[in-house]
Coordinates of C-alpha atoms in Angstrom, one line a residue:
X27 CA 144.8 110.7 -58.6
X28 CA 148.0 111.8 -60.5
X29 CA 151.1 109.3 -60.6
X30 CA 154.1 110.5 -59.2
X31 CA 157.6 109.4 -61.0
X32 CA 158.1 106.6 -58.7
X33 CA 154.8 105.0 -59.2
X34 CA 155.0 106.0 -63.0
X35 CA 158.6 103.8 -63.2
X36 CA 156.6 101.0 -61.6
X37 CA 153.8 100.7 -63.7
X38 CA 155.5 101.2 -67.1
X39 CA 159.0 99.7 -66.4
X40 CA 161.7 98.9 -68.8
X41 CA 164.5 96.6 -68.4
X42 CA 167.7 97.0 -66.8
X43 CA 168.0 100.5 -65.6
X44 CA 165.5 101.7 -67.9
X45 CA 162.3 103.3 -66.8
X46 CA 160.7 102.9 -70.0
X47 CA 161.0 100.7 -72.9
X48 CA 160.9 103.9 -75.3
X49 CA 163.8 104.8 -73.6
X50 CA 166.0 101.3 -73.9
X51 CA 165.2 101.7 -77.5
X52 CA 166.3 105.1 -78.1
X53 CA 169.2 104.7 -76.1
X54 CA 170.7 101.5 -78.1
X55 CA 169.7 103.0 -80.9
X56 CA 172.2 105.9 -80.1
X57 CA 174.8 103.5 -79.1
X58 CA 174.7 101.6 -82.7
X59 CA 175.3 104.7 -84.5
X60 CA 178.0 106.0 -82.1
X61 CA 179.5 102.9 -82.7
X62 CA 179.4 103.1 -86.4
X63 CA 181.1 106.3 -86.5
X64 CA 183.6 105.3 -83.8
X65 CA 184.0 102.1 -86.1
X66 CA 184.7 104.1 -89.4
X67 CA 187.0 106.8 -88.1
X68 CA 188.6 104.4 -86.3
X69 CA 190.0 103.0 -89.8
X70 CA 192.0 106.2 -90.0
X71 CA 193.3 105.9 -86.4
X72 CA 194.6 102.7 -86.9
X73 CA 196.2 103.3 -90.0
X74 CA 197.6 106.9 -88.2
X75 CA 198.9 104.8 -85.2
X76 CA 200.2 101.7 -87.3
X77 CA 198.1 99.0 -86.7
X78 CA 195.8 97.0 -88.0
X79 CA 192.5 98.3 -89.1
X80 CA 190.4 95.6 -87.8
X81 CA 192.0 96.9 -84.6
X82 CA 190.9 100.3 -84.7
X83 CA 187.7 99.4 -86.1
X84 CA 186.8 96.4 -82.6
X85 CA 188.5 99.5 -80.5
X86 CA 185.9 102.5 -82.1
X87 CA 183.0 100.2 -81.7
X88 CA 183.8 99.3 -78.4
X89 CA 184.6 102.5 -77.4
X90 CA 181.0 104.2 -79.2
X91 CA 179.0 101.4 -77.4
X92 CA 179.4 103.1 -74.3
X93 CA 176.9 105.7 -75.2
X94 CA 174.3 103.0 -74.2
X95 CA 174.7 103.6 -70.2
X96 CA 174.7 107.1 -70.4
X97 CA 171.6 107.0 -68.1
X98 CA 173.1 104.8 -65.4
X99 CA 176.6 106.2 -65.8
X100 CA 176.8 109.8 -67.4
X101 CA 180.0 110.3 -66.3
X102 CA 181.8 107.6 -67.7
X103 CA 180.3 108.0 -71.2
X104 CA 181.8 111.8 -70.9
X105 CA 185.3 110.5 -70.0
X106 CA 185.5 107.9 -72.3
X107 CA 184.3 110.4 -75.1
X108 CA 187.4 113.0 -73.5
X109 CA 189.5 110.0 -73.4
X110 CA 189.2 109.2 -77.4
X111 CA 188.8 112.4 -78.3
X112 CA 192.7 112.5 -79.7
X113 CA 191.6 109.5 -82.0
X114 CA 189.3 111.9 -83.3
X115 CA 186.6 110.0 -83.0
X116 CA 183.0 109.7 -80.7
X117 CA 182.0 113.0 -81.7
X118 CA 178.3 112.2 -81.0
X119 CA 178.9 110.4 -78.3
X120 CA 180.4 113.2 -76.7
X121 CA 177.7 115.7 -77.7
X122 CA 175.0 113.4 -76.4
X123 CA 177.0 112.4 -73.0
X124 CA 177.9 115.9 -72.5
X125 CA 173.7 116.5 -73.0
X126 CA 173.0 113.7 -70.7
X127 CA 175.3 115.1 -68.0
X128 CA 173.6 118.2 -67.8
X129 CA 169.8 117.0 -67.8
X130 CA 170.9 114.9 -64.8
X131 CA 171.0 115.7 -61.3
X132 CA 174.6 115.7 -60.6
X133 CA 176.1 118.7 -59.0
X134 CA 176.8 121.8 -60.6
X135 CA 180.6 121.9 -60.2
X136 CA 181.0 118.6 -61.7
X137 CA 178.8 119.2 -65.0
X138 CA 180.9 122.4 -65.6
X139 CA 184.7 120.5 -65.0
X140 CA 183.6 117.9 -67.1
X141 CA 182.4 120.5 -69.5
X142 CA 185.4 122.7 -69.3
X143 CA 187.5 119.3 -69.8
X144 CA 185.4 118.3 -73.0
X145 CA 185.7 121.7 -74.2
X146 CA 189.6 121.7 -73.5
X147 CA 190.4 118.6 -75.2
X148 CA 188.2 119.2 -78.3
X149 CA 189.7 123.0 -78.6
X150 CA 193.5 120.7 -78.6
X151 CA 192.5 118.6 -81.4
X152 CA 191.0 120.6 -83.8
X153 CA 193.7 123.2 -83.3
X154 CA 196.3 120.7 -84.5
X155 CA 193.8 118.5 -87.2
X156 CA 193.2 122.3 -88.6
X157 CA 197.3 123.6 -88.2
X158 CA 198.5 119.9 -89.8
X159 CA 195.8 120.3 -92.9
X160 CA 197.2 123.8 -93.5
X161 CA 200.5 122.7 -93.4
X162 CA 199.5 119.9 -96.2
X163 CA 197.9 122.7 -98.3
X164 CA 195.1 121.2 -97.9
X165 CA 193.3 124.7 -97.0
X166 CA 194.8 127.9 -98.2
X167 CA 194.0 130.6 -95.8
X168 CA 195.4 133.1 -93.4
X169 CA 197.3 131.9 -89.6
X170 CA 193.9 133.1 -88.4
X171 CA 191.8 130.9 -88.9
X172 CA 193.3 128.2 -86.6
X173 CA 192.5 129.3 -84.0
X174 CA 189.3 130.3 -85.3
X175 CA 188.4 127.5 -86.7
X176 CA 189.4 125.5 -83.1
X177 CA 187.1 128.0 -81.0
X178 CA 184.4 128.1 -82.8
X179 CA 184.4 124.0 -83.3
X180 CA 184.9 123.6 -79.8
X181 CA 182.1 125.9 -79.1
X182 CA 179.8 124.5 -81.0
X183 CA 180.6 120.9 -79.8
X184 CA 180.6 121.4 -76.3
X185 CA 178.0 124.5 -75.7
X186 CA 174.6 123.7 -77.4
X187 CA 174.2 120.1 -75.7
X188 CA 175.2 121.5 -72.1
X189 CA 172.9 124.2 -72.3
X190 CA 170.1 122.4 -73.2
X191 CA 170.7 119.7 -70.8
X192 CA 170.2 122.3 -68.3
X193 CA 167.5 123.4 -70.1
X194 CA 165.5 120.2 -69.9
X195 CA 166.9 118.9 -66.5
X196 CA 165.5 122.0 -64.9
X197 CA 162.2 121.6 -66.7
X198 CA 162.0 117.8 -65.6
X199 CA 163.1 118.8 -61.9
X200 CA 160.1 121.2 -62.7
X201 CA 157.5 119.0 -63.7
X202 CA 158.3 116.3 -60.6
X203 CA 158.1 119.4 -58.1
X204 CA 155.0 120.1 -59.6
X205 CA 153.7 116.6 -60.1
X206 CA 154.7 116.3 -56.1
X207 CA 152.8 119.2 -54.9
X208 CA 150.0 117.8 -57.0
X209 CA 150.0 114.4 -55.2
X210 CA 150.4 115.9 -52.0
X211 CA 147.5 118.7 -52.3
X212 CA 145.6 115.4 -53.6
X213 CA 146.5 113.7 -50.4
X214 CA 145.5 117.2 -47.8
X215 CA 142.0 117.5 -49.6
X216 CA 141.6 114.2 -49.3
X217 CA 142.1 114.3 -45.7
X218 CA 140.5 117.1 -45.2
X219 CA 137.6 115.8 -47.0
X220 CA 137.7 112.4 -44.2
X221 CA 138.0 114.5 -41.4
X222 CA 134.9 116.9 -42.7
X223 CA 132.8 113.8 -43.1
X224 CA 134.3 112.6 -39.7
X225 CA 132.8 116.0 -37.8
X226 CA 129.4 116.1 -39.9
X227 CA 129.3 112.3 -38.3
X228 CA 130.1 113.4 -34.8
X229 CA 127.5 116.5 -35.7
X230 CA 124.9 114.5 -36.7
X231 CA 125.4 112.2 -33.9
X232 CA 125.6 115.3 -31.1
X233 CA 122.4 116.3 -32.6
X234 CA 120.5 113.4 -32.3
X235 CA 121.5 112.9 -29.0
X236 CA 120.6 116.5 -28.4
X237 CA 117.3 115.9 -30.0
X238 CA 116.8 112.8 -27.8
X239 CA 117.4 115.1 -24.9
X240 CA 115.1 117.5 -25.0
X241 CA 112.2 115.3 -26.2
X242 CA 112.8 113.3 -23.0
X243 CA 113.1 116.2 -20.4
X244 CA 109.7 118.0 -22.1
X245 CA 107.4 115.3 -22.2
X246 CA 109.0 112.5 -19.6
X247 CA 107.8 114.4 -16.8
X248 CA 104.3 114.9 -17.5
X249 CA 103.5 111.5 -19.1
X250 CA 105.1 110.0 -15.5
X251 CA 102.8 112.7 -13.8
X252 CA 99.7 111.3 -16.0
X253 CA 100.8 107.9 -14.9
X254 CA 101.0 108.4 -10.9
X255 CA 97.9 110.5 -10.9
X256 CA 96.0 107.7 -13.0
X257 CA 96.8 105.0 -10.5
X258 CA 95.6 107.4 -8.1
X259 CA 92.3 107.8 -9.9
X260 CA 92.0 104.3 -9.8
X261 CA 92.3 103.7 -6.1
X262 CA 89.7 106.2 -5.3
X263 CA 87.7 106.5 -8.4
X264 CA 85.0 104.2 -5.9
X265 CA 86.0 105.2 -2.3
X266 CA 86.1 109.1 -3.0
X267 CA 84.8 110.5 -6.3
X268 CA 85.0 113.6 -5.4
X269 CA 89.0 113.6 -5.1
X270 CA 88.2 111.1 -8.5
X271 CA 87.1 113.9 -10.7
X272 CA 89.9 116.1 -9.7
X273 CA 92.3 113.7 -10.6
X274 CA 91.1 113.0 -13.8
X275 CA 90.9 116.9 -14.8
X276 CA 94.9 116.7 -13.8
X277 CA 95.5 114.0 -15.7
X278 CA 93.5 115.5 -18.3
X279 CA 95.2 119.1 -18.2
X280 CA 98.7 117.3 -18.0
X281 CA 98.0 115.5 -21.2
X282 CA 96.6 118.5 -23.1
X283 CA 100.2 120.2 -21.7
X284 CA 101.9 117.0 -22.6
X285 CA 100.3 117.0 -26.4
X286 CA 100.7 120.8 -26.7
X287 CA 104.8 120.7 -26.5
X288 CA 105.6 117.4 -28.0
X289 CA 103.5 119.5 -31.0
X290 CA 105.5 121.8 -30.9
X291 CA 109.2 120.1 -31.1
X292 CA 107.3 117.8 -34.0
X293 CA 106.5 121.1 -36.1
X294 CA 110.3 122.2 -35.6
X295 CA 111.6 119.0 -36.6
X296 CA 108.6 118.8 -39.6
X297 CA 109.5 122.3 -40.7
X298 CA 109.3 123.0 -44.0
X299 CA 107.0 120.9 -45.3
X300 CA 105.0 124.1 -47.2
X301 CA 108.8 124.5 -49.0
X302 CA 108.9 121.5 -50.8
X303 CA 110.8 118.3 -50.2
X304 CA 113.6 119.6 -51.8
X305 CA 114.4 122.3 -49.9
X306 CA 113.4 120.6 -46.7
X307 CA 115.7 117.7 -47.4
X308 CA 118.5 120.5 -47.7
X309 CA 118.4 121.8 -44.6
X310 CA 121.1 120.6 -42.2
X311 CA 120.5 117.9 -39.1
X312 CA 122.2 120.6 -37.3
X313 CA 120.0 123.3 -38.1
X314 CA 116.9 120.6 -37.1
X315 CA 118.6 120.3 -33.4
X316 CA 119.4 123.4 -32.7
X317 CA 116.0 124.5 -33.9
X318 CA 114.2 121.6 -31.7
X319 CA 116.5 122.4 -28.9
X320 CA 114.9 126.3 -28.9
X321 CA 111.5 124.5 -29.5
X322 CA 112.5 122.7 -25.8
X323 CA 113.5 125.5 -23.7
X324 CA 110.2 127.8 -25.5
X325 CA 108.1 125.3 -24.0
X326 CA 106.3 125.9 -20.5
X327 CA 104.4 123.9 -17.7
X328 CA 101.7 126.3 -17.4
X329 CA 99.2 125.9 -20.7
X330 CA 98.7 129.7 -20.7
X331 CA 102.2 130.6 -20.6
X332 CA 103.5 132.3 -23.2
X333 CA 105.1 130.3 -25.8
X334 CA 108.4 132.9 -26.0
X335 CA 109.3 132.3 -22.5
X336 CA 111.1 129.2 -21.3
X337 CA 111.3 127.3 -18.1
X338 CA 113.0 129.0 -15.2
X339 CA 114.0 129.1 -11.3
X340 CA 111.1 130.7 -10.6
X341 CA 108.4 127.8 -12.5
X342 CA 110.1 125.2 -9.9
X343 CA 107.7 126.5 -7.4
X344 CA 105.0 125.5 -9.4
X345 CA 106.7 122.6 -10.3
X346 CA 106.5 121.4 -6.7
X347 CA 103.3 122.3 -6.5
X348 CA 102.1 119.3 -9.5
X349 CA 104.0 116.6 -7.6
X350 CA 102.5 117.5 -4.7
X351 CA 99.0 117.2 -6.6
X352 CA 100.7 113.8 -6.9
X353 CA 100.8 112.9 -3.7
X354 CA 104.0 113.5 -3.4
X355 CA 105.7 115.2 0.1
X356 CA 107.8 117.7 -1.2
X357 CA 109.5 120.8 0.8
X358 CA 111.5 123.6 -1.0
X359 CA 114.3 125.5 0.8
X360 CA 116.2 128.1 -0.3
X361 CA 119.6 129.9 0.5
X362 CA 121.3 132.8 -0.9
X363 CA 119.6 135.9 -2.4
X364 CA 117.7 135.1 -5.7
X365 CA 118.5 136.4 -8.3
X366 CA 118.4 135.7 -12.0
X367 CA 120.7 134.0 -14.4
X368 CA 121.3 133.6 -18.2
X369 CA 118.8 131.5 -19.6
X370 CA 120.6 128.6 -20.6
X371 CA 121.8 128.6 -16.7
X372 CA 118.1 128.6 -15.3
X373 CA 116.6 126.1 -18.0
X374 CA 119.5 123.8 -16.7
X375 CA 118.6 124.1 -13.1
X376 CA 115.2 123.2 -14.3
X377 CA 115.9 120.6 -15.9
X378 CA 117.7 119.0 -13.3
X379 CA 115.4 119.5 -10.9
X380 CA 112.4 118.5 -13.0
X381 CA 113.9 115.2 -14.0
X382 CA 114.9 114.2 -10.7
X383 CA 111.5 114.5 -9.5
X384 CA 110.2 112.5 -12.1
X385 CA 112.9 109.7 -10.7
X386 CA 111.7 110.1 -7.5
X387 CA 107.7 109.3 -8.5
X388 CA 109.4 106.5 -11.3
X389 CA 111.2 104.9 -8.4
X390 CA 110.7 105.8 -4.6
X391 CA 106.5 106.7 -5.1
X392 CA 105.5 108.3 -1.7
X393 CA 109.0 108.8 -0.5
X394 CA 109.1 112.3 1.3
X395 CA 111.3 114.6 -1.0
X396 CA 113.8 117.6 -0.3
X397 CA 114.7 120.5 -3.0
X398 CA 116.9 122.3 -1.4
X399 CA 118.6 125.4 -4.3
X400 CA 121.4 127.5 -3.2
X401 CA 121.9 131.2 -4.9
X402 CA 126.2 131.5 -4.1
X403 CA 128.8 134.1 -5.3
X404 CA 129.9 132.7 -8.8
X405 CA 127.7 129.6 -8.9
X406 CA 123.9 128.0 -8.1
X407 CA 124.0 124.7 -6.4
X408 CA 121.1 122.1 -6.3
X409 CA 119.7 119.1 -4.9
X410 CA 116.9 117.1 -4.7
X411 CA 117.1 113.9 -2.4
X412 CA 114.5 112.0 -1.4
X413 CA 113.7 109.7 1.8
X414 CA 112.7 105.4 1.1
X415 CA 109.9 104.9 0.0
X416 CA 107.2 104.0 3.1
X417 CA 106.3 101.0 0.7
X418 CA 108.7 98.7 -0.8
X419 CA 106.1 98.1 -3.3
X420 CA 104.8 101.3 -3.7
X421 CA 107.9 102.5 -6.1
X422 CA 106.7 100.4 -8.4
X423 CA 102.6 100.6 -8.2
X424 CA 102.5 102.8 -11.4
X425 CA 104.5 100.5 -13.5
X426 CA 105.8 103.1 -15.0
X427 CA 108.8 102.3 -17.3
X428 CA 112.4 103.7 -17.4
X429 CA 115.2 104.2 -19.9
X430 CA 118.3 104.7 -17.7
X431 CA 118.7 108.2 -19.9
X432 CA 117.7 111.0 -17.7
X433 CA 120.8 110.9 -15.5
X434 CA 122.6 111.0 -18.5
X435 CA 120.4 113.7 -19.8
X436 CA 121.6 115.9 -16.4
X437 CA 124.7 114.8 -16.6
X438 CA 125.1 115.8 -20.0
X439 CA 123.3 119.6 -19.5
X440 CA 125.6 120.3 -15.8
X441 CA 129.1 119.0 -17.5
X442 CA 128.0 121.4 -21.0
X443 CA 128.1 124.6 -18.9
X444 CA 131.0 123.5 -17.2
X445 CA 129.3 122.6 -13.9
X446 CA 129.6 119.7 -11.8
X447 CA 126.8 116.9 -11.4
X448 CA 127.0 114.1 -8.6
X449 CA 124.4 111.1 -8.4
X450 CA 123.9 108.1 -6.0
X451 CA 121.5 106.3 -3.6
X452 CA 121.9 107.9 0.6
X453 CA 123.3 105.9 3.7
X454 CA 119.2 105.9 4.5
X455 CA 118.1 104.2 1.7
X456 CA 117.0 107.1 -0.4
X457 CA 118.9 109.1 -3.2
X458 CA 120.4 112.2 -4.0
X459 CA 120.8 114.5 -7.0
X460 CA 123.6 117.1 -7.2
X461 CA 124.5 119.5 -9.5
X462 CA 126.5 123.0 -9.2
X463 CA 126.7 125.2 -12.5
X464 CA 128.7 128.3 -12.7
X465 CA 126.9 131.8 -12.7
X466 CA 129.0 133.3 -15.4

C-alpha cells in the first residue's frame, strides 16, 4: 500500500518541526551561510551607521539565522529579509524565504504582497547603492543605467525564486493529490475486493443450501415411502403373501425410482470428470447448484417418464395414488378451473404437497389425510392437513427418522416466489400445511 504524507512524516520524522532529518540539515545548513554573509556585510553597516563592528557583525548573524524557520514560519524569514534589506545585507536569505513562501500553501494574495514588498524595497536600495557609486566615480556611465541597473537587480532577485516556488509547490500539491487518490482507490478495491468475497460466501452458502434442498425433496419421499411399505411387508409377509409380494415389488419399484434420480443429481454435481480435474475444479459452486437444482425439477415419479419433463400439478394425482398404496387415506379436492402455470410455480406446489405427505406418513402413520388445491384469479392456494393418527403409536411404527428440514425446505421454495407458507398442528390434534404462491 502506498504511504500518504502523513504517515510518511511519521515513519521518517525529524526533530522539531522537521519532517525529515535531510531536511533539518539542509535547512541549518542554509542558515549558517546566511549568517556568514549577514555577518560580513554587516561590517560595512556598522561602520556606515557608526558603530562598532562587533555590533554589526552579532546583529547580521542574528538577523541571517532566521533563515532556519523558514519552514515553520515563512513569513517572518521574508519580513526580516525586507526589514534589513536597507543594511544591504540577507540577500540569500531573502531569495530563499521569498522561494519558500511560494512552495508553501499560503494564500495567493499574500505570496504576491510580500513579493511586491520584497521587490519594492530591493528596487529602493539598489537605486541609491547604484546613484551613490556613480556619484563617487566609481562607475562611469550614462543617467540610464540607474535605473536599469535597479530593475533589472530587483528582477532578478525577487522573480526567479517566486516563480519557482510556485513551480514546485504546485508540483508537491500535485504529487499529494495524486498520492491521495492512490490511497483511496487502494482503500475502494480493497473493499470492493471484501465485499466480493463476502457475496461469493453468501453464494456459496445459498448454493449449498439449495443443493441440500433439492436432494432432500427428490429422494426423502420415496425412501419414507420404501420405509412405510416395508413395515407393511413385514406385518403380512406371513398372514397374507399375496398382498406381501405386492408390497415388496413397490418397495422395489420405489427404490429403482429412488436410485435413478439421486443418479442423476450425483452426475450433475460429478460433472466433468471426462474434462480433467482442472477444468472441473474451475467451474463455479454456483454453476454446480444451479445445474443440480435443473437436475431436481428434470426428475419424475413415474420411471418411464421422460427425463425433460419435471414434476407438475397434474403428477399429484398420482402422487396420491403411492400413499395410498401406502395405506394411507387420502382424498383430493379441487376448486377453481385448472389450468397451467410457469414451471417453477407448479414444481413448487409439488413440492409442497409432496413433502407434506411424507410428514404425514413420518409422523401421523394412518392418520386420514386431506389435499385440498385451489386454482384463484392471480394465485394457487394449497393445503394438505391431516386427521390424528388412530394409533398413538402407530406414527412412529416405521422408525423412520427426521431432520426438522422439510418445513424449512417449503418454507424456503413458497417465500422465493413471493408466496405465503403457514405451518402448525389443528385444534383436533392433527396438522396443517399452507401455502399460497402467486400465478404471475
Amino acid at each position: 500500500m502506498t504511504t500518504t504524507g502523513e504517515d510518511h512524516a511519521t515513519a521518517r520524522g525529524g526533530p522539531w518541526w522537521w519532517t525529515r532529518w535531510r531536511s533539518a540539515v539542509l535547512d541549518t545548513g542554509l542558515a549558517a551561510g546566511s549568517a556568514a554573509e549577514c555577518g560580513a556585510e554587516g561590517v560595512r553597516f556598522a561602520h556606515d551607521a557608526g558603530i562598532p563592528a562587533a555590533v554589526g557583525v552579532v546583529f547580521g548573524v542574528l538577523a541571517g539565522s532566521a533563515l532556519i524557520v523558514r519552514r515553520k514560519w515563512p513569513i517572518a524569514v521574508v519580513l526580516v529579509s525586507i526589514a534589513i534589506t536597507p543594511a544591504q545585507m540577507g540577500y540569500l536569505m531573502g531569495i530563499v524565504g521569498l522561494y519558500t513562501l511560494a512552495a508553501s500553501e499560503l494564500p495567493r494574495r499574500i505570496i504576491g504582497s510580500l513579493a511586491g514588498m520584497s521587490f519594492l524595497g530591493m528596487l529602493i536600495v539598489m537605486f541609491v547603492r547604484v546613484r551613490q557609486d556613480m556619484q563617487r566615480g566609481t562607475w562611469e556611465l550614462g543617467n540610464w543605467f540607474v535605473p536599469f541597473a535597479s530593475i533589472t537587480t530587483a528582477v532578478g532577485m525577487t522573480a526567479p525564486p517566486v516563480l519557482l516556488g510556485l513551480y514546485v509547490g504546485a508540483r508537491r500539491r500535485l504529487m499529494e493529490s495524486l498520492r491521495e487518490r492512490a490511497d483511496s482507490l487502494e482503500r475502494e478495491l480493497q473493499l470492493l475486493a471484501e465485499r466480493a468475497e463476502e457475496r461469493a460466501e453468501w453464494a456459496r452458502g445459498e448454493e449449498r443450501t439449495r443443493i441440500a434442498r433439492e436432494m432432500h425433496d427428490v429422494v426423502a419421499h420415496r425412501v419414507s415411502l420404501m420405509v412405510v411399505h416395508a413395515a407393511a411387508l413385514q406385518a403380512v409377509a406371513r398372514k397374507d403373501p399375496e398382498k406381501a409380494v405386492k408390497n415388496a415389488a413397490l418397495v422395489g419399484d420405489m427404490g429403482r425410482q429412488a436410485l435413478t434420480e439421486l443418479r442423476e443429481m450425483l452426475g450433475v454435481l460429478r460433472s466433468g470428470d471426462s474434462r480433467g480435474v482442472r477444468e472441473r475444479a474451475a467451474v463455479p459452486l454456483v454453476a454446480v447448484g444451479v445445474a443440480a437444482a435443473a437436475a431436481a425439477s428434470r426428475a419424475v415419479d413415474d420411471e418411464g417418464a421422460g427425463a425433460g419433463e419435471g414434476p407438475c400439478l397434474s403428477d399429484v394425482d398420482e402422487l396420491l395414488g403411492q400413499s395410498a398404496a401406502a395405506g394411507m387415506a387420502v382424498d383430493l379436492s379441487v376448486e377453481g378451473e385448472t389450468r397451467s402455470y410457469a414451471a417453477e410455480i407448479e414444481q413448487t406446489a409439488y413440492r409442497v404437497v409432496q413433502e407434506a405427505l411424507t410428514n404425514v406418513h413420518k409422523h401421523a402413520a394412518g392418520a386420514k389425510t386431506h389435499v385440498r388445491l385451489a386454482h384463484r384469479v392471480s394465485e394457487i392456494a394449497m393445503q394438505v392437513e391431516n386427521e390424528p393418527p388412530p394409533e398413538p403409536a402407530s406414527a412412529s411404527a416405521a422408525r423412520l427418522p427426521s431432520g426438522g428440514n422439510g418445513l424449512v425446505g417449503m418454507r424456503e421454495r413458497v417465500l422465493a416466489l413471493g408466496g405465503v407458507f403457514v405451518s402448525g398442528p389443528t385444534d383436533a390434534g392433527g396438522f396443517r400445511v399452507s401455502a399460497v404462491i402467486p400465478a404471475v
